[in-house]
mmCIF file of C-alpha atoms in Angstrom:
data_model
loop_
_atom_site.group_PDB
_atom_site.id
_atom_site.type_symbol
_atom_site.label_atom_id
_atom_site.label_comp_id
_atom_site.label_asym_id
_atom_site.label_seq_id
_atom_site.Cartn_x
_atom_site.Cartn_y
_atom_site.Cartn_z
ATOM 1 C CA UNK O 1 -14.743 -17.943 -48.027
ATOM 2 C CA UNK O 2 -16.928 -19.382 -45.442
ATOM 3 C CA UNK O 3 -20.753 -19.385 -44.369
ATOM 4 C CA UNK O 4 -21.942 -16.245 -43.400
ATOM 5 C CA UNK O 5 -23.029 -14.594 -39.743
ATOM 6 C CA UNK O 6 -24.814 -12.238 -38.305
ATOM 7 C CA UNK O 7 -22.653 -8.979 -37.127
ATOM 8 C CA UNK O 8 -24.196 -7.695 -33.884
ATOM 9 C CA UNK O 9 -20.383 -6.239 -32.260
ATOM 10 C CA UNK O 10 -18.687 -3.241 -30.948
ATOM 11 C CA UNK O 11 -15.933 -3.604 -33.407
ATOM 12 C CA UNK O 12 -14.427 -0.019 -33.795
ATOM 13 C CA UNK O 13 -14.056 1.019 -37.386
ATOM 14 C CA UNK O 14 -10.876 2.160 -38.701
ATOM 15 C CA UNK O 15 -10.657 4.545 -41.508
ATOM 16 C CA UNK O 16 -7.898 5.331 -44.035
ATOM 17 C CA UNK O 17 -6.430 8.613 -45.119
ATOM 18 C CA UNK O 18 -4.348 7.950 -48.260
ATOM 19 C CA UNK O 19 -2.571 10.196 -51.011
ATOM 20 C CA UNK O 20 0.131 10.100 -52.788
ATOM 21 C CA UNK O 21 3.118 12.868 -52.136
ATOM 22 C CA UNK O 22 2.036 16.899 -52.115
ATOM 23 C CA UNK O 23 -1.416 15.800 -52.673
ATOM 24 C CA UNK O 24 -2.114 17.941 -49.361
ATOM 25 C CA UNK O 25 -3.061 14.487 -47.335
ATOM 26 C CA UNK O 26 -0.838 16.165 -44.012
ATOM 27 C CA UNK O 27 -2.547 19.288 -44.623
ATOM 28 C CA UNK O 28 -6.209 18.049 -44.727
ATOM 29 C CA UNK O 29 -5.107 16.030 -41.230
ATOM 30 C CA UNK O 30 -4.227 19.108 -39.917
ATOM 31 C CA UNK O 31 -6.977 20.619 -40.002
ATOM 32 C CA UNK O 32 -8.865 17.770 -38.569
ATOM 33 C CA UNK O 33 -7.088 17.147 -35.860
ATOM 34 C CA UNK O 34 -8.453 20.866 -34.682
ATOM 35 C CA UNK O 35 -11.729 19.451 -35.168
ATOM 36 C CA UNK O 36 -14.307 18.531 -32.595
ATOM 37 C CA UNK O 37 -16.024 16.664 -34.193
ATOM 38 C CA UNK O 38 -12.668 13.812 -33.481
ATOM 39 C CA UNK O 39 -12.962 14.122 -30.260
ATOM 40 C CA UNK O 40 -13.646 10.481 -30.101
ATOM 41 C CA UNK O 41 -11.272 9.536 -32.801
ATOM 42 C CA UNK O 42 -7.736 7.994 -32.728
ATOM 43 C CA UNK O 43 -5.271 8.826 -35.053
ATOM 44 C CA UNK O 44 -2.282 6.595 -36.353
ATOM 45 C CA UNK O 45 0.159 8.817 -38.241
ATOM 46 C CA UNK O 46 3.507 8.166 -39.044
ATOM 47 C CA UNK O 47 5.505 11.085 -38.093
ATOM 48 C CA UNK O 48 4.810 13.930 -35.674
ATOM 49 C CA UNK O 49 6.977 15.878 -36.794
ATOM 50 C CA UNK O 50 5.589 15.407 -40.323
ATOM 51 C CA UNK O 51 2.007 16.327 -39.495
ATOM 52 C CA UNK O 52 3.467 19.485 -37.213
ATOM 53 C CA UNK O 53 1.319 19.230 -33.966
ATOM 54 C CA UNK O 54 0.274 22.669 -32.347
ATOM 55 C CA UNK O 55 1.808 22.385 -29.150
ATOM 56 C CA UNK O 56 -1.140 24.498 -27.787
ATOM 57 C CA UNK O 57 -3.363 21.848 -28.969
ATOM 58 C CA UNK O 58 -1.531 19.234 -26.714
ATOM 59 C CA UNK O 59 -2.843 18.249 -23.556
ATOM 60 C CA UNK O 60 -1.482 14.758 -22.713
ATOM 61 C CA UNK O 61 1.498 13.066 -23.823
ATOM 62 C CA UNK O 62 2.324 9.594 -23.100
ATOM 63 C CA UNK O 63 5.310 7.328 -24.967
ATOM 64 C CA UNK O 64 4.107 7.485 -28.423
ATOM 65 C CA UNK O 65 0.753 8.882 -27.586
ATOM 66 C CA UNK O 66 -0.048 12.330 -27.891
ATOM 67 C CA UNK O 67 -3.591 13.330 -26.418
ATOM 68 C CA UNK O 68 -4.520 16.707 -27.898
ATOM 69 C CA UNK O 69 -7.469 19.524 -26.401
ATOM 70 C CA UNK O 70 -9.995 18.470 -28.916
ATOM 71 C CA UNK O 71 -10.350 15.041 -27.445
ATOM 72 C CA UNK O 72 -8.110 13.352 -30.135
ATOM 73 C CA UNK O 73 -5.802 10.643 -29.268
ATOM 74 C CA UNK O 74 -2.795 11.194 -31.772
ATOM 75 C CA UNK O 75 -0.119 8.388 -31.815
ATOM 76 C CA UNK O 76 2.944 7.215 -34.213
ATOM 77 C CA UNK O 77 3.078 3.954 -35.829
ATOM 78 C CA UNK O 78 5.474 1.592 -33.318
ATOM 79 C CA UNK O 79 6.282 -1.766 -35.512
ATOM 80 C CA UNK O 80 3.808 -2.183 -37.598
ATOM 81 C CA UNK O 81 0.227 -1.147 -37.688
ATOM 82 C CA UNK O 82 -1.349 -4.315 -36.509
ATOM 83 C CA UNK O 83 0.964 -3.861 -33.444
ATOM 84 C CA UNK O 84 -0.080 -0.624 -33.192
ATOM 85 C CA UNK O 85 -3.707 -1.051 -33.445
ATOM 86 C CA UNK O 86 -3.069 -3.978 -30.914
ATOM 87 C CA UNK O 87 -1.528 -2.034 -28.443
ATOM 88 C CA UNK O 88 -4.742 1.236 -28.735
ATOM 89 C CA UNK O 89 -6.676 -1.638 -28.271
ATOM 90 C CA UNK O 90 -5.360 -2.867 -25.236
ATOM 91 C CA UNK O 91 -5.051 0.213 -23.759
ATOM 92 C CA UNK O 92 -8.251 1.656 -24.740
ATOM 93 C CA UNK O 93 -9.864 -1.758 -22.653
ATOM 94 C CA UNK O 94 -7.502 -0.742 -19.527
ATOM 95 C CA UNK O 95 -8.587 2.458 -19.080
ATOM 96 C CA UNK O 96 -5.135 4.014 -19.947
ATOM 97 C CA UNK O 97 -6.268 6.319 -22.975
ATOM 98 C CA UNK O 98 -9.981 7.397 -23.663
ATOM 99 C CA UNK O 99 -12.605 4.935 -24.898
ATOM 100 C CA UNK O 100 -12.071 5.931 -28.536
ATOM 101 C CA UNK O 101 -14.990 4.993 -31.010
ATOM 102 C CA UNK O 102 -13.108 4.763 -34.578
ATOM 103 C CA UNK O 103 -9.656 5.042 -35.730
ATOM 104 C CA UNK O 104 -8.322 7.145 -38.825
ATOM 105 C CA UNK O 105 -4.893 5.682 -40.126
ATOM 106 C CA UNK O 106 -2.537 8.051 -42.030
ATOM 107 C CA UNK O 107 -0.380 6.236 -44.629
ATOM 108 C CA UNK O 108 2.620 7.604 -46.384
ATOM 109 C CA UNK O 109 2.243 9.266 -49.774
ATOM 110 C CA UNK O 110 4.312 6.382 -51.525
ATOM 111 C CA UNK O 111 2.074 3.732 -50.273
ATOM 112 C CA UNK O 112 0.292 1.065 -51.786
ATOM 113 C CA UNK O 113 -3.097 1.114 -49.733
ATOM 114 C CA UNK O 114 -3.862 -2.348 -50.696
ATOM 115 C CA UNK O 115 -1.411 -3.858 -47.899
ATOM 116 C CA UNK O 116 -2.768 -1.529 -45.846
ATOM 117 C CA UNK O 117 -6.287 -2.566 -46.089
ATOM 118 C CA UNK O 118 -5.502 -6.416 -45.839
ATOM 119 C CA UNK O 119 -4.016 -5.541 -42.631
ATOM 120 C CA UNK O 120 -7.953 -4.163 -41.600
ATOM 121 C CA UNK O 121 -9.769 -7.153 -42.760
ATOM 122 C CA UNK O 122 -7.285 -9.769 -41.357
ATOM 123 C CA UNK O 123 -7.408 -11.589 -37.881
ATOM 124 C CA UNK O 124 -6.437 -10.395 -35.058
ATOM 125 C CA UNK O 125 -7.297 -7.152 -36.233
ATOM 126 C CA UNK O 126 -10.879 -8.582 -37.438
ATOM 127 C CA UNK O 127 -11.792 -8.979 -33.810
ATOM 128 C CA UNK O 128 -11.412 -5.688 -32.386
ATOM 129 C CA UNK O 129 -11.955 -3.610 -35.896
ATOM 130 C CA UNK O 130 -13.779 -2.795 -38.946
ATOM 131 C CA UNK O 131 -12.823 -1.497 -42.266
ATOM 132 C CA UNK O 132 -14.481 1.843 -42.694
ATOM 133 C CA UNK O 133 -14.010 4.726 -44.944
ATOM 134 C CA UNK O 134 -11.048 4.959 -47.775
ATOM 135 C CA UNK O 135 -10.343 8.276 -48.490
ATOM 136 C CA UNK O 136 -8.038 9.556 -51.296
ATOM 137 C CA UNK O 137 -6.685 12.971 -51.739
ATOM 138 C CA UNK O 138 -5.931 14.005 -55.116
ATOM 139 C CA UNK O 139 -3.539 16.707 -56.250
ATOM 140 C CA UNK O 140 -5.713 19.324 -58.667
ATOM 141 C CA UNK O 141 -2.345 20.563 -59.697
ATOM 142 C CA UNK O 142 -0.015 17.565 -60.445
ATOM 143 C CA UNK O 143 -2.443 14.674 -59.942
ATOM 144 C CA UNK O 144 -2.708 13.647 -63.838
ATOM 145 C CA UNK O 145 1.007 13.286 -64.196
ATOM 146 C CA UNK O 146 1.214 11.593 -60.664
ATOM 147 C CA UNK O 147 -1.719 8.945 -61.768
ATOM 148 C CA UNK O 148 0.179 8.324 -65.437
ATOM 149 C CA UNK O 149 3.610 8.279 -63.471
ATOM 150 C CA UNK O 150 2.861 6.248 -60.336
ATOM 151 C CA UNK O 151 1.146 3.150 -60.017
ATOM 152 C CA UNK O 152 0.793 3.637 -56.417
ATOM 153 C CA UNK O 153 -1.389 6.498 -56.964
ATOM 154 C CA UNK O 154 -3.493 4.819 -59.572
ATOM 155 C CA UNK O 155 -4.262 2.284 -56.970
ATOM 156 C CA UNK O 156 -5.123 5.213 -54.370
ATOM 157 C CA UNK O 157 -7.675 6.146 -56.284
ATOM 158 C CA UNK O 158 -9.288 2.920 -57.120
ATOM 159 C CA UNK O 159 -9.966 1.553 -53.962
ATOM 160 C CA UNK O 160 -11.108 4.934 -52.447
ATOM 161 C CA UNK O 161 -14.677 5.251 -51.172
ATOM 162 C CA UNK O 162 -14.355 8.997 -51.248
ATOM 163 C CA UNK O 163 -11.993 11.293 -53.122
ATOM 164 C CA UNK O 164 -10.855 15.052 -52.318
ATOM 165 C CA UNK O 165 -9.509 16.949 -55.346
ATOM 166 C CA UNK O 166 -7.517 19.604 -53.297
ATOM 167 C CA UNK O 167 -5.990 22.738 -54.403
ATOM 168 C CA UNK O 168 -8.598 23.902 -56.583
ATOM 169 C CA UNK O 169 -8.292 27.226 -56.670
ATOM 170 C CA UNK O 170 -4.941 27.178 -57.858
ATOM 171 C CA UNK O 171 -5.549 25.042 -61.292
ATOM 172 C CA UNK O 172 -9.322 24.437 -63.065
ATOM 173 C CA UNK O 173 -9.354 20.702 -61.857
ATOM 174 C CA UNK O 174 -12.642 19.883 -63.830
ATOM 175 C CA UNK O 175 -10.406 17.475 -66.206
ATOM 176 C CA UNK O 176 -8.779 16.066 -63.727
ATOM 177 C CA UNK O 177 -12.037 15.290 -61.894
ATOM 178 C CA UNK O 178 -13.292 13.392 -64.506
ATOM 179 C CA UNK O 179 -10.683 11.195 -65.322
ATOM 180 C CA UNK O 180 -10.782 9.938 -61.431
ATOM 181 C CA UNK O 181 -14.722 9.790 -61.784
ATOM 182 C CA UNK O 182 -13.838 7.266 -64.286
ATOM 183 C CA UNK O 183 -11.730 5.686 -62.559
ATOM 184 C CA UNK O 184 -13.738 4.659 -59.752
ATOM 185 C CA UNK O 185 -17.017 5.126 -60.672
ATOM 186 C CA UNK O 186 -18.459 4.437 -56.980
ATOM 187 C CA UNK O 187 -16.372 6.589 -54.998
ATOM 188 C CA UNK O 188 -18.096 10.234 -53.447
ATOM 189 C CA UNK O 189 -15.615 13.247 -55.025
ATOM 190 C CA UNK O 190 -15.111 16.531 -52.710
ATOM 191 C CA UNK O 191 -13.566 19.368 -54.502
ATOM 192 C CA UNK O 192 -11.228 21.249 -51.483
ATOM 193 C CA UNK O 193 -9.830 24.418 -51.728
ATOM 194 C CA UNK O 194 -6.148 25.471 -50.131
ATOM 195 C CA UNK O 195 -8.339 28.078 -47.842
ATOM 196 C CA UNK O 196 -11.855 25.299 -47.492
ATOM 197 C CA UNK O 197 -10.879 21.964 -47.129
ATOM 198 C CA UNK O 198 -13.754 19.122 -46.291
ATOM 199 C CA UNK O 199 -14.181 19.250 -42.673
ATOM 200 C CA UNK O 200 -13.716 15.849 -40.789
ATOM 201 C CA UNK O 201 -17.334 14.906 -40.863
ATOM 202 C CA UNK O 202 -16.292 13.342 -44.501
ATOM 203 C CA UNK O 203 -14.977 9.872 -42.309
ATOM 204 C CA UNK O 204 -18.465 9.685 -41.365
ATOM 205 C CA UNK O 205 -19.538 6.745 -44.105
ATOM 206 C CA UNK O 206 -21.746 4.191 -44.218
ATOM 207 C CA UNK O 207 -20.706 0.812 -41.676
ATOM 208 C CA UNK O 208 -22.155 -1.784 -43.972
ATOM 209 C CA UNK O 209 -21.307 -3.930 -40.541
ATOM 210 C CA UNK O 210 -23.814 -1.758 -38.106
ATOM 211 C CA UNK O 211 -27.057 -4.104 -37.759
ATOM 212 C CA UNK O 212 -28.697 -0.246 -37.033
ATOM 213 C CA UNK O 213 -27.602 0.675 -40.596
ATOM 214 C CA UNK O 214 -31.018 1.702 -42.880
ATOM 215 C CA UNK O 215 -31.304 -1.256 -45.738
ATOM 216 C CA UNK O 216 -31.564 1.823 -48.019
ATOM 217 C CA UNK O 217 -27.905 2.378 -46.698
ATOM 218 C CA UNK O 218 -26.287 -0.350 -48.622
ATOM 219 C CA UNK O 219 -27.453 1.149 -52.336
ATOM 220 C CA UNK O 220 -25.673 4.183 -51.548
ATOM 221 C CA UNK O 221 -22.541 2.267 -50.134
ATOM 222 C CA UNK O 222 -22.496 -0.744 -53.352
ATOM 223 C CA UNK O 223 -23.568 2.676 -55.888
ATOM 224 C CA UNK O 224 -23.689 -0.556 -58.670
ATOM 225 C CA UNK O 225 -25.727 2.298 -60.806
ATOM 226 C CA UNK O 226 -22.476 4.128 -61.311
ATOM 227 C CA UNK O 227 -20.903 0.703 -63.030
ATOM 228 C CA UNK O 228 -23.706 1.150 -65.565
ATOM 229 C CA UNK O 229 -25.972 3.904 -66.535
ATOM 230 C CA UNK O 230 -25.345 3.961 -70.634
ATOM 231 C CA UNK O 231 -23.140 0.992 -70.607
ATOM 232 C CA UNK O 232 -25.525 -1.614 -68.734
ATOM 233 C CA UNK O 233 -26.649 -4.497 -71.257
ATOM 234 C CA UNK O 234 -29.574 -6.322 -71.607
ATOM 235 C CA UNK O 235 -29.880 -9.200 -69.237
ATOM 236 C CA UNK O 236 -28.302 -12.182 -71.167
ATOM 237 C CA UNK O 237 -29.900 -15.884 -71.969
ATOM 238 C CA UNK O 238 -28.124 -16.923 -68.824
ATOM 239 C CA UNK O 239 -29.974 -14.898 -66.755
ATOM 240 C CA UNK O 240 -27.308 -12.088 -65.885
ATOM 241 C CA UNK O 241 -26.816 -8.301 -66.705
ATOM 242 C CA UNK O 242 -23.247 -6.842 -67.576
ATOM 243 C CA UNK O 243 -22.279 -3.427 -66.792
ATOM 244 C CA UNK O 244 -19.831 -2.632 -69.211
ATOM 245 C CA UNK O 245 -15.691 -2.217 -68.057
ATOM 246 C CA UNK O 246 -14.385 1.206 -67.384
ATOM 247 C CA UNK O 247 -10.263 0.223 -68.482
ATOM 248 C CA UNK O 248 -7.928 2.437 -67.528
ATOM 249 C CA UNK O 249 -4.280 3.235 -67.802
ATOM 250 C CA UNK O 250 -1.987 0.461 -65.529
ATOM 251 C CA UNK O 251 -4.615 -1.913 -66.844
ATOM 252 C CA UNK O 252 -6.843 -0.962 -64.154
ATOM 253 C CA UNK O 253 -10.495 -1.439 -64.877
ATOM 254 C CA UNK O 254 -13.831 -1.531 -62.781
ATOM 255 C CA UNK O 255 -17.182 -3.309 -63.731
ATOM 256 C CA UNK O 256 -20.286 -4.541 -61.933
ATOM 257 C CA UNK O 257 -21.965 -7.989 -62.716
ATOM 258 C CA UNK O 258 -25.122 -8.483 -61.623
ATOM 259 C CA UNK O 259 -27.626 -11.368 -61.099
ATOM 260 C CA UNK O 260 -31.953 -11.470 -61.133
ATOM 261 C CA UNK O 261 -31.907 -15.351 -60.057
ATOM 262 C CA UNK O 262 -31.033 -15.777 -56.140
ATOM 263 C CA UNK O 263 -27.332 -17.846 -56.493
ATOM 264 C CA UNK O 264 -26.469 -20.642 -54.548
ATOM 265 C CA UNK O 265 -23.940 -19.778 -51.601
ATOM 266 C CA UNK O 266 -21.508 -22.400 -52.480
ATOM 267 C CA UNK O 267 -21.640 -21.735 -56.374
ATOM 268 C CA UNK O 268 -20.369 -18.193 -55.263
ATOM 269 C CA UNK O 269 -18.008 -19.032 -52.410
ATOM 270 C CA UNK O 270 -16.516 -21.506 -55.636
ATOM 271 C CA UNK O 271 -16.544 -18.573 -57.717
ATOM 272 C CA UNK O 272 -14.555 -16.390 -55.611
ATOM 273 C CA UNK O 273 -12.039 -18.563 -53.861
ATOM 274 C CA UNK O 274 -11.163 -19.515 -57.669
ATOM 275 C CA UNK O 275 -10.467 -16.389 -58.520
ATOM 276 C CA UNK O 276 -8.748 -15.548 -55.459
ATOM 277 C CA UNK O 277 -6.502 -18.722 -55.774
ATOM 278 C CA UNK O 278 -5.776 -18.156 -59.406
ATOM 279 C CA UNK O 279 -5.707 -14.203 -59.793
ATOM 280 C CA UNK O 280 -6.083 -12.954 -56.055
ATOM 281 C CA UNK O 281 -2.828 -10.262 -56.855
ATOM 282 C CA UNK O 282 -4.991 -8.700 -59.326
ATOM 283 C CA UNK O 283 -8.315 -8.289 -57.476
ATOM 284 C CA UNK O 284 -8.116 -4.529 -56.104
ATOM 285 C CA UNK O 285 -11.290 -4.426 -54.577
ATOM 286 C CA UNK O 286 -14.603 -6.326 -54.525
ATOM 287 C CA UNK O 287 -17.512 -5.451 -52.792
ATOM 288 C CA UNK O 288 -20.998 -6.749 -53.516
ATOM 289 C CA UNK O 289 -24.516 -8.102 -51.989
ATOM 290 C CA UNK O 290 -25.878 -11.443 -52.469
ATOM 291 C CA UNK O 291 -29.239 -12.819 -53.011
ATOM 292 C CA UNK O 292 -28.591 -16.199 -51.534
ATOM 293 C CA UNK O 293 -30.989 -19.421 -51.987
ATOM 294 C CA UNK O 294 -32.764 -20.287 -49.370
ATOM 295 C CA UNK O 295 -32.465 -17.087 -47.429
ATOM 296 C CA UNK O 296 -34.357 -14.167 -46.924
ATOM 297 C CA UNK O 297 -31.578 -11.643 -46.374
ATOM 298 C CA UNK O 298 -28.822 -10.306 -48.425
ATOM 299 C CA UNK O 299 -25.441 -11.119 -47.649
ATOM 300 C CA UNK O 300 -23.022 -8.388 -47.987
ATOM 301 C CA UNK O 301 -19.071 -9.385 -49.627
ATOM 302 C CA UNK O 302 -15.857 -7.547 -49.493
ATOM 303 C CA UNK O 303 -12.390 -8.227 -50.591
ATOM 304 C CA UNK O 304 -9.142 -6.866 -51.138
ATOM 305 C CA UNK O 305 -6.474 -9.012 -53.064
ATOM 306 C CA UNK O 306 -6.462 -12.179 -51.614
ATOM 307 C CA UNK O 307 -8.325 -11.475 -48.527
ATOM 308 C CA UNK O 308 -12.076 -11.911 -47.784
ATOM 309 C CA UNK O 309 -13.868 -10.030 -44.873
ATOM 310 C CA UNK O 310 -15.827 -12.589 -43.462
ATOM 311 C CA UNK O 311 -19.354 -12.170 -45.057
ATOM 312 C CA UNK O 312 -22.114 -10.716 -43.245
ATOM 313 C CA UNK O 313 -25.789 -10.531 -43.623
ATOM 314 C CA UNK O 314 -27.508 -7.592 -43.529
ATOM 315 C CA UNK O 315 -30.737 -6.716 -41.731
ATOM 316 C CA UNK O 316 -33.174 -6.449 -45.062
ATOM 317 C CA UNK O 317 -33.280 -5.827 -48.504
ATOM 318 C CA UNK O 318 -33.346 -2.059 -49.803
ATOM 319 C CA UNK O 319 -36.964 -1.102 -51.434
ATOM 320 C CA UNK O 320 -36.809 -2.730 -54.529
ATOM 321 C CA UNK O 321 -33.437 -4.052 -55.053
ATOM 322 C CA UNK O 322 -33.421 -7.761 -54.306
ATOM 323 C CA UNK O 323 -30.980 -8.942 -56.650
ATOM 324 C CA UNK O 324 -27.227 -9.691 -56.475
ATOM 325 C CA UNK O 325 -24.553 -6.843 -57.140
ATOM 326 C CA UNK O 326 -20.941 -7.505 -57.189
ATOM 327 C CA UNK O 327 -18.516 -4.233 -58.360
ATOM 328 C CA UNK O 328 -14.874 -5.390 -59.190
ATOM 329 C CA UNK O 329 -11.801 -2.981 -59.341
ATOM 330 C CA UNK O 330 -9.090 -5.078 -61.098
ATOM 331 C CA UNK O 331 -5.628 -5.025 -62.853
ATOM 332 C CA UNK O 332 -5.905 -7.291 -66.034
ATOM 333 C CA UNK O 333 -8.733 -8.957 -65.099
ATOM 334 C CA UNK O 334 -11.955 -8.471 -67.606
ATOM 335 C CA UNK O 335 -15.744 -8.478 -66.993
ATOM 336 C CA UNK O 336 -16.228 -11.620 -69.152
ATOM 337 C CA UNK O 337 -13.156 -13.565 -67.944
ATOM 338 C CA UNK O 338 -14.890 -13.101 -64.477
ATOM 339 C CA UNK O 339 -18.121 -13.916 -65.320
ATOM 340 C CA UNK O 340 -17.635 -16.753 -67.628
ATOM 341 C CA UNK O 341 -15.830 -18.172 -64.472
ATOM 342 C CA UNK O 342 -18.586 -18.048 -62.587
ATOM 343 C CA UNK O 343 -20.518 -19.544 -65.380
ATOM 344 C CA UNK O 344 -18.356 -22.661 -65.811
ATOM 345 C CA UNK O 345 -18.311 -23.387 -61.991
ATOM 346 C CA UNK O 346 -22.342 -23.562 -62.154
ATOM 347 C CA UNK O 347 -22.663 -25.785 -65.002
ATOM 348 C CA UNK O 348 -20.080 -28.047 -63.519
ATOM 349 C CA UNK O 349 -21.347 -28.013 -60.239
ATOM 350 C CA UNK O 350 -25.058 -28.400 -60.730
ATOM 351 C CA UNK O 351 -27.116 -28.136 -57.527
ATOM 352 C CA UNK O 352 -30.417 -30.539 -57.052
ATOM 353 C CA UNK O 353 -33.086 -29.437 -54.923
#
């Protein structure tokens, strides 16, 4: 990791659309596609055949670009997706397709969306985008078996900043909506129905990135309270709180760790490169924000894997929350292993003022 900046860009953000097969991902794009409120989207899908394109709706096509009545730009993946995203981008700055403002990237239902969201948060694509939204849909009717089954769609679900249990009118999904709850704690859950699924306005999450974003913003987007509630210990002798682990089947588990003292920038940058070097397969997801010494501004972190978004900081503390909060989603990894990491790192690398 390096020292932090100041985001003030027009970096678009790109969303994700994930689920794993017949969760009724294709079906929920459907629908959004007719939308206005994408008129100022572009959407990477990988088939267009698979997602079935009204051909009413269509009012351009171009190559591999489809540009449908609503506004929507609608293209296939060509390569890969960084290629893709190059070329939208290059186009979009020539004046060949409409100046889209965010991007919503279909993956297929056997993917692992951890690849995929490396891909976001590495250069080039770090100069033109933004990670945004991570959205999961969840099959009410075969989604338990799929998540004991498929490790794929474990990992779906636990990097997801919002979750859509569809087809709930055809099974009571209240079971099932509990076991993803506890899976990932910190993601927003939408219940759909085959006949009312979540319009499109659902992308429309907090950019953590966007100097314009309310400080208040960043509680909602971190939600550390969901990490602890009845499981949050007292703060220890060493001045930090843990928020007990919520394990899970794959060895999946999530956990929050969080720190009263402001933390020295390079104890943390230590911290995480260690465990990056060391265990970086088995980091899902980390996001967190950071009260740094010697600043008077939080800085906001966010990883997946082995791959750092360059850190940011933020425009103010929320009301009331100055403090550091850092929520890990990991596969084998436990709360104390990480934070008796961190611990060892400070008391071998003392810092004199």
């Amino acid at each position: 990791m390096t020292q932090s900046s100041s985001f003030v860009d027009g970096r678009i953000p790109v969303s994700l659309l994930t689920g794993f097969l017949g969760s009724g991902k294709t079906t929920l794009l459907n629908t959004w596609l007719r939308d206005p409120a994408m008129a100022d989207a572009a959407v990477i899908v990988n088939e267009f055949g698979e997602v079935g394109i009204d051909h009413e709706l269509i009012a351009s096509s171009n190559d591999n670009t489809i540009e449908l009545s609503t506004g929507c730009l609608c293209c296939t993946v060509r390569g890969d997706l960084v290629e893709t995203l190059r070329e939208l981008h290059v186009k979009r700055e020539r004046g060949e397709i409409p100046r889209f403002s965010r991007v919503l990237v279909e993956t297929t239902g056997l993917a692992d969306p951890v690849p995929v969201i490396q891909a976001l948060i590495t250069f080039p694509v770090a100069r033109a985008y933004v990670l945004g939204r991570v959205i999961t849909v969840v099959d009410a009717v075969n989604g338990g078996y799929t998540l004991d089954a498929h490790s794929e769609a474990m990992r779906q679900v636990v990097v997801a900043d919002e979750l859509v249990l569809s087809k709930n009118d055809l099974v009571d999904g209240s079971a099932l909506a509990e076991q993803v709850r506890r899976l990932n704690p910190g993601a927003g859950l939408t219940l759909s129905r085959t006949d009312a699924p979540p319009p499109a306005t659902l992308l429309e999450g907090i950019n953590i990135y966007d100097p314009s974003t309310r400080p208040a913003a960043v509680v909602e987007w971190l939600k550390a309270d969901r990490y602890g509630g009845a499981y949050q210990h007292e703060a220890l002798a060493d001045g930090h709180v843990h928020h007990d682990v919520s394990r899970h089947s794959h060895d999946i588990g999530s956990f929050c760790l969080s720190y009263s003292e402001p933390l020295h920038w390079e104890h943390v940058c230590a911290w995480l490169d260690a465990l990056v070097l060391a265990h970086g397969d088995q980091l899902l997801r980390v996001k967190g924000i950071i009260n740094v010494v010697g600043r008077e501004r939080p800085i906001v972190v966010q990883a997946v894997q082995r791959l750092f978004h360059p850190p940011a900081e933020l425009s103010d503390w929320p009301q009331g929350a100055i403090g550091s909060r850092i929520v890990f989603i990991t596969r084998g990894l436990s709360r104390e292993f990480v934070a008796e990491v961190f611990d060892t790192l400070r008391q071998r690398q003392p810092i004199h003022s």
